């Protein structure tokens, strides 16, 4: 390969990197640390604000039960501002993932509803991600 051919190949590679860089979205840093209350028997207000509240609602004619998850517990609602929000909520039926809802800052707050077949399910577990304060988990036994 001649020197000029190498430069042509290098030029194509640089162009490909530049296009790739333009297509990449800039996402804010997310705290992905797994969190839990210091004292599970007596969570603080800050901890309650991040814990998923799981509410099992009505079952429809097709056998799906609506499970509503709101963040957080005890009537303390997590904020949703441009710099601080719940960015996802996921639900597990026993160990099986039911779904994951991705949420945007400010325009939505930490609420998700999943229609779930609960036959033989013993435990529902929800995980919620706060961009600043990590991932919080709560479960209910059915
Ligand atoms: Fe938070």
PDB file of N, CA, C and O in Angstrom, residues 33-78:
ATOM      1  N   UNK A  33     -26.146   3.661  41.986  1.00  0.00           N
ATOM      2  CA  UNK A  33     -25.832   2.905  43.200  1.00  0.00           C
ATOM      3  C   UNK A  33     -27.126   2.326  43.785  1.00  0.00           C
ATOM      4  O   UNK A  33     -28.146   2.999  43.838  1.00  0.00           O
ATOM      5  N   UNK A  34     -27.081   1.063  44.205  1.00  0.00           N
ATOM      6  CA  UNK A  34     -28.238   0.431  44.860  1.00  0.00           C
ATOM      7  C   UNK A  34     -28.344   0.981  46.276  1.00  0.00           C
ATOM      8  O   UNK A  34     -27.380   0.906  47.045  1.00  0.00           O
ATOM      9  N   UNK A  35     -29.520   1.506  46.624  1.00  0.00           N
ATOM     10  CA  UNK A  35     -29.731   2.156  47.915  1.00  0.00           C
ATOM     11  C   UNK A  35     -30.789   1.409  48.711  1.00  0.00           C
ATOM     12  O   UNK A  35     -31.641   0.734  48.145  1.00  0.00           O
ATOM     13  N   UNK A  36     -30.739   1.562  50.031  1.00  0.00           N
ATOM     14  CA  UNK A  36     -31.814   1.047  50.879  1.00  0.00           C
ATOM     15  C   UNK A  36     -31.823   1.845  52.180  1.00  0.00           C
ATOM     16  O   UNK A  36     -30.799   2.438  52.564  1.00  0.00           O
ATOM     17  N   UNK A  37     -32.972   1.870  52.866  1.00  0.00           N
ATOM     18  CA  UNK A  37     -33.042   2.632  54.108  1.00  0.00           C
ATOM     19  C   UNK A  37     -32.054   2.106  55.139  1.00  0.00           C
ATOM     20  O   UNK A  37     -31.809   0.902  55.222  1.00  0.00           O
ATOM     21  N   UNK A  38     -31.514   3.018  55.938  1.00  0.00           N
ATOM     22  CA  UNK A  38     -30.607   2.624  57.028  1.00  0.00           C
ATOM     23  C   UNK A  38     -31.325   1.694  58.003  1.00  0.00           C
ATOM     24  O   UNK A  38     -30.789   0.687  58.413  1.00  0.00           O
ATOM     25  N   UNK A  39     -32.559   2.087  58.362  1.00  0.00           N
ATOM     26  CA  UNK A  39     -33.389   1.291  59.268  1.00  0.00           C
ATOM     27  C   UNK A  39     -34.704   0.993  58.539  1.00  0.00           C
ATOM     28  O   UNK A  39     -35.553   1.873  58.414  1.00  0.00           O
ATOM     29  N   UNK A  40     -34.848  -0.240  58.055  1.00  0.00           N
ATOM     30  CA  UNK A  40     -36.016  -0.605  57.256  1.00  0.00           C
ATOM     31  C   UNK A  40     -37.326  -0.427  58.029  1.00  0.00           C
ATOM     32  O   UNK A  40     -38.380  -0.208  57.439  1.00  0.00           O
ATOM     33  N   UNK A  41     -37.249  -0.518  59.370  1.00  0.00           N
ATOM     34  CA  UNK A  41     -38.447  -0.372  60.196  1.00  0.00           C
ATOM     35  C   UNK A  41     -38.889   1.088  60.302  1.00  0.00           C
ATOM     36  O   UNK A  41     -40.062   1.362  60.557  1.00  0.00           O
ATOM     37  N   UNK A  42     -37.947   1.992  60.128  1.00  0.00           N
ATOM     38  CA  UNK A  42     -38.259   3.410  60.311  1.00  0.00           C
ATOM     39  C   UNK A  42     -37.500   4.262  59.289  1.00  0.00           C
ATOM     40  O   UNK A  42     -36.526   4.942  59.626  1.00  0.00           O
ATOM     41  N   UNK A  43     -37.956   4.202  58.019  1.00  0.00           N
ATOM     42  CA  UNK A  43     -37.252   4.987  56.987  1.00  0.00           C
ATOM     43  C   UNK A  43     -37.421   6.490  57.231  1.00  0.00           C
ATOM     44  O   UNK A  43     -38.450   6.938  57.753  1.00  0.00           O
ATOM     45  N   UNK A  44     -36.393   7.232  56.869  1.00  0.00           N
ATOM     46  CA  UNK A  44     -36.448   8.695  56.996  1.00  0.00           C
ATOM     47  C   UNK A  44     -37.331   9.272  55.885  1.00  0.00           C
ATOM     48  O   UNK A  44     -37.683   8.567  54.928  1.00  0.00           O
ATOM     49  N   UNK A  45     -37.646  10.542  55.983  1.00  0.00           N
ATOM     50  CA  UNK A  45     -38.415  11.216  54.940  1.00  0.00           C
ATOM     51  C   UNK A  45     -37.707  11.152  53.598  1.00  0.00           C
ATOM     52  O   UNK A  45     -38.334  10.926  52.559  1.00  0.00           O
ATOM     53  N   UNK A  46     -36.387  11.342  53.610  1.00  0.00           N
ATOM     54  CA  UNK A  46     -35.600  11.260  52.378  1.00  0.00           C
ATOM     55  C   UNK A  46     -35.716   9.875  51.761  1.00  0.00           C
ATOM     56  O   UNK A  46     -35.888   9.736  50.539  1.00  0.00           O
ATOM     57  N   UNK A  47     -35.659   8.837  52.607  1.00  0.00           N
ATOM     58  CA  UNK A  47     -35.745   7.466  52.095  1.00  0.00           C
ATOM     59  C   UNK A  47     -37.158   7.168  51.579  1.00  0.00           C
ATOM     60  O   UNK A  47     -37.317   6.580  50.509  1.00  0.00           O
ATOM     61  N   UNK A  48     -38.184   7.592  52.346  1.00  0.00           N
ATOM     62  CA  UNK A  48     -39.569   7.390  51.899  1.00  0.00           C
ATOM     63  C   UNK A  48     -39.806   8.041  50.539  1.00  0.00           C
ATOM     64  O   UNK A  48     -40.526   7.501  49.693  1.00  0.00           O
ATOM     65  N   UNK A  49     -39.194   9.193  50.327  1.00  0.00           N
ATOM     66  CA  UNK A  49     -39.372   9.942  49.080  1.00  0.00           C
ATOM     67  C   UNK A  49     -38.874   9.169  47.864  1.00  0.00           C
ATOM     68  O   UNK A  49     -39.301   9.424  46.743  1.00  0.00           O
ATOM     69  N   UNK A  50     -37.984   8.181  48.092  1.00  0.00           N
ATOM     70  CA  UNK A  50     -37.400   7.431  46.972  1.00  0.00           C
ATOM     71  C   UNK A  50     -37.921   6.002  46.844  1.00  0.00           C
ATOM     72  O   UNK A  50     -37.629   5.327  45.857  1.00  0.00           O
ATOM     73  N   UNK A  51     -38.669   5.529  47.834  1.00  0.00           N
ATOM     74  CA  UNK A  51     -39.112   4.131  47.809  1.00  0.00           C
ATOM     75  C   UNK A  51     -40.377   3.971  46.966  1.00  0.00           C
ATOM     76  O   UNK A  51     -41.334   4.731  47.125  1.00  0.00           O
ATOM     77  N   UNK A  52     -40.407   2.977  46.078  1.00  0.00           N
ATOM     78  CA  UNK A  52     -41.614   2.721  45.290  1.00  0.00           C
ATOM     79  C   UNK A  52     -42.788   2.294  46.177  1.00  0.00           C
ATOM     80  O   UNK A  52     -42.631   1.460  47.070  1.00  0.00           O
ATOM     81  N   UNK A  53     -43.946   2.898  45.923  1.00  0.00           N
ATOM     82  CA  UNK A  53     -45.195   2.480  46.564  1.00  0.00           C
ATOM     83  C   UNK A  53     -45.930   1.625  45.534  1.00  0.00           C
ATOM     84  O   UNK A  53     -46.299   2.128  44.460  1.00  0.00           O
ATOM     85  N   UNK A  54     -46.130   0.348  45.847  1.00  0.00           N
ATOM     86  CA  UNK A  54     -46.760  -0.588  44.905  1.00  0.00           C
ATOM     87  C   UNK A  54     -48.209  -0.784  45.313  1.00  0.00           C
ATOM     88  O   UNK A  54     -48.482  -1.193  46.445  1.00  0.00           O
ATOM     89  N   UNK A  55     -49.135  -0.498  44.409  1.00  0.00           N
ATOM     90  CA  UNK A  55     -50.562  -0.651  44.688  1.00  0.00           C
ATOM     91  C   UNK A  55     -51.171  -1.608  43.663  1.00  0.00           C
ATOM     92  O   UNK A  55     -51.101  -1.353  42.455  1.00  0.00           O
ATOM     93  N   UNK A  56     -51.724  -2.717  44.162  1.00  0.00           N
ATOM     94  CA  UNK A  56     -52.374  -3.697  43.292  1.00  0.00           C
ATOM     95  C   UNK A  56     -53.824  -3.274  43.115  1.00  0.00           C
ATOM     96  O   UNK A  56     -54.552  -3.116  44.094  1.00  0.00           O
ATOM     97  N   UNK A  57     -54.213  -3.068  41.863  1.00  0.00           N
ATOM     98  CA  UNK A  57     -55.567  -2.561  41.571  1.00  0.00           C
ATOM     99  C   UNK A  57     -56.427  -3.673  40.980  1.00  0.00           C
ATOM    100  O   UNK A  57     -56.192  -4.845  41.250  1.00  0.00           O
ATOM    101  N   UNK A  58     -57.385  -3.294  40.156  1.00  0.00           N
ATOM    102  CA  UNK A  58     -58.382  -4.242  39.654  1.00  0.00           C
ATOM    103  C   UNK A  58     -57.814  -5.184  38.584  1.00  0.00           C
ATOM    104  O   UNK A  58     -56.913  -4.822  37.835  1.00  0.00           O
ATOM    105  N   UNK A  59     -58.446  -6.368  38.508  1.00  0.00           N
ATOM    106  CA  UNK A  59     -58.123  -7.353  37.465  1.00  0.00           C
ATOM    107  C   UNK A  59     -59.127  -7.179  36.340  1.00  0.00           C
ATOM    108  O   UNK A  59     -60.332  -7.040  36.593  1.00  0.00           O
ATOM    109  N   UNK A  60     -58.636  -7.176  35.087  1.00  0.00           N
ATOM    110  CA  UNK A  60     -59.563  -6.990  33.961  1.00  0.00           C
ATOM    111  C   UNK A  60     -60.108  -8.330  33.464  1.00  0.00           C
ATOM    112  O   UNK A  60     -59.731  -9.399  33.978  1.00  0.00           O
ATOM    113  N   UNK A  61     -61.004  -8.282  32.458  1.00  0.00           N
ATOM    114  CA  UNK A  61     -61.671  -9.487  31.952  1.00  0.00           C
ATOM    115  C   UNK A  61     -60.686 -10.469  31.323  1.00  0.00           C
ATOM    116  O   UNK A  61     -60.974 -11.662  31.208  1.00  0.00           O
ATOM    117  N   UNK A  62     -59.531  -9.989  30.900  1.00  0.00           N
ATOM    118  CA  UNK A  62     -58.512 -10.859  30.282  1.00  0.00           C
ATOM    119  C   UNK A  62     -57.549 -11.450  31.311  1.00  0.00           C
ATOM    120  O   UNK A  62     -56.609 -12.150  30.954  1.00  0.00           O
ATOM    121  N   UNK A  63     -57.738 -11.102  32.572  1.00  0.00           N
ATOM    122  CA  UNK A  63     -56.906 -11.675  33.624  1.00  0.00           C
ATOM    123  C   UNK A  63     -55.680 -10.859  33.996  1.00  0.00           C
ATOM    124  O   UNK A  63     -54.817 -11.340  34.721  1.00  0.00           O
ATOM    125  N   UNK A  64     -55.598  -9.638  33.487  1.00  0.00           N
ATOM    126  CA  UNK A  64     -54.466  -8.767  33.834  1.00  0.00           C
ATOM    127  C   UNK A  64     -54.860  -7.839  34.975  1.00  0.00           C
ATOM    128  O   UNK A  64     -55.939  -7.239  34.950  1.00  0.00           O
ATOM    129  N   UNK A  65     -53.986  -7.716  35.930  1.00  0.00           N
ATOM    130  CA  UNK A  65     -54.223  -6.838  37.076  1.00  0.00           C
ATOM    131  C   UNK A  65     -53.350  -5.599  36.927  1.00  0.00           C
ATOM    132  O   UNK A  65     -52.150  -5.699  36.660  1.00  0.00           O
ATOM    133  N   UNK A  66     -53.961  -4.433  37.099  1.00  0.00           N
ATOM    134  CA  UNK A  66     -53.181  -3.194  37.053  1.00  0.00           C
ATOM    135  C   UNK A  66     -52.387  -3.045  38.345  1.00  0.00           C
ATOM    136  O   UNK A  66     -52.951  -3.111  39.438  1.00  0.00           O
ATOM    137  N   UNK A  67     -51.099  -2.863  38.188  1.00  0.00           N
ATOM    138  CA  UNK A  67     -50.213  -2.614  39.327  1.00  0.00           C
ATOM    139  C   UNK A  67     -49.644  -1.213  39.124  1.00  0.00           C
ATOM    140  O   UNK A  67     -48.955  -0.951  38.133  1.00  0.00           O
ATOM    141  N   UNK A  68     -49.986  -0.330  40.067  1.00  0.00           N
ATOM    142  CA  UNK A  68     -49.529   1.061  39.972  1.00  0.00           C
ATOM    143  C   UNK A  68     -48.340   1.259  40.903  1.00  0.00           C
ATOM    144  O   UNK A  68     -48.362   0.829  42.050  1.00  0.00           O
ATOM    145  N   UNK A  69     -47.347   1.942  40.383  1.00  0.00           N
ATOM    146  CA  UNK A  69     -46.168   2.264  41.192  1.00  0.00           C
ATOM    147  C   UNK A  69     -45.994   3.765  41.175  1.00  0.00           C
ATOM    148  O   UNK A  69     -45.973   4.393  40.105  1.00  0.00           O
ATOM    149  N   UNK A  70     -45.905   4.326  42.364  1.00  0.00           N
ATOM    150  CA  UNK A  70     -45.634   5.748  42.485  1.00  0.00           C
ATOM    151  C   UNK A  70     -44.447   5.918  43.430  1.00  0.00           C
ATOM    152  O   UNK A  70     -44.253   5.141  44.349  1.00  0.00           O
ATOM    153  N   UNK A  71     -43.658   6.929  43.179  1.00  0.00           N
ATOM    154  CA  UNK A  71     -42.462   7.198  43.996  1.00  0.00           C
ATOM    155  C   UNK A  71     -42.720   8.491  44.747  1.00  0.00           C
ATOM    156  O   UNK A  71     -42.962   9.528  44.105  1.00  0.00           O
ATOM    157  N   UNK A  72     -42.769   8.560  46.117  1.00  0.00           N
ATOM    158  CA  UNK A  72     -42.407   7.535  47.041  1.00  0.00           C
ATOM    159  C   UNK A  72     -43.572   7.111  47.934  1.00  0.00           C
ATOM    160  O   UNK A  72     -44.734   7.141  47.564  1.00  0.00           O
ATOM    161  N   UNK A  73     -43.206   6.807  49.152  1.00  0.00           N
ATOM    162  CA  UNK A  73     -44.149   6.228  50.110  1.00  0.00           C
ATOM    163  C   UNK A  73     -44.577   7.262  51.160  1.00  0.00           C
ATOM    164  O   UNK A  73     -43.962   8.309  51.303  1.00  0.00           O
ATOM    165  N   UNK A  74     -45.668   6.895  51.873  1.00  0.00           N
ATOM    166  CA  UNK A  74     -46.142   7.726  52.986  1.00  0.00           C
ATOM    167  C   UNK A  74     -46.615   9.101  52.556  1.00  0.00           C
ATOM    168  O   UNK A  74     -46.600  10.050  53.337  1.00  0.00           O
ATOM    169  N   UNK A  75     -47.050   9.213  51.306  1.00  0.00           N
ATOM    170  CA  UNK A  75     -47.555  10.497  50.812  1.00  0.00           C
ATOM    171  C   UNK A  75     -46.459  11.490  50.459  1.00  0.00           C
ATOM    172  O   UNK A  75     -46.748  12.639  50.122  1.00  0.00           O
ATOM    173  N   UNK A  76     -45.207  11.064  50.520  1.00  0.00           N
ATOM    174  CA  UNK A  76     -44.098  11.950  50.150  1.00  0.00           C
ATOM    175  C   UNK A  76     -43.757  11.672  48.684  1.00  0.00           C
ATOM    176  O   UNK A  76     -43.263  10.598  48.344  1.00  0.00           O
ATOM    177  N   UNK A  77     -44.056  12.598  47.834  1.00  0.00           N
ATOM    178  CA  UNK A  77     -43.871  12.437  46.390  1.00  0.00           C
ATOM    179  C   UNK A  77     -42.495  12.950  45.977  1.00  0.00           C
ATOM    180  O   UNK A  77     -42.109  14.066  46.338  1.00  0.00           O
ATOM    181  N   UNK A  78     -41.786  12.130  45.227  1.00  0.00           N
ATOM    182  CA  UNK A  78     -40.468  12.550  44.734  1.00  0.00           C
ATOM    183  C   UNK A  78     -40.638  13.694  43.720  1.00  0.00           C
ATOM    184  O   UNK A  78     -41.530  13.643  42.881  1.00  0.00           O
TER     185      UNK A  78
END
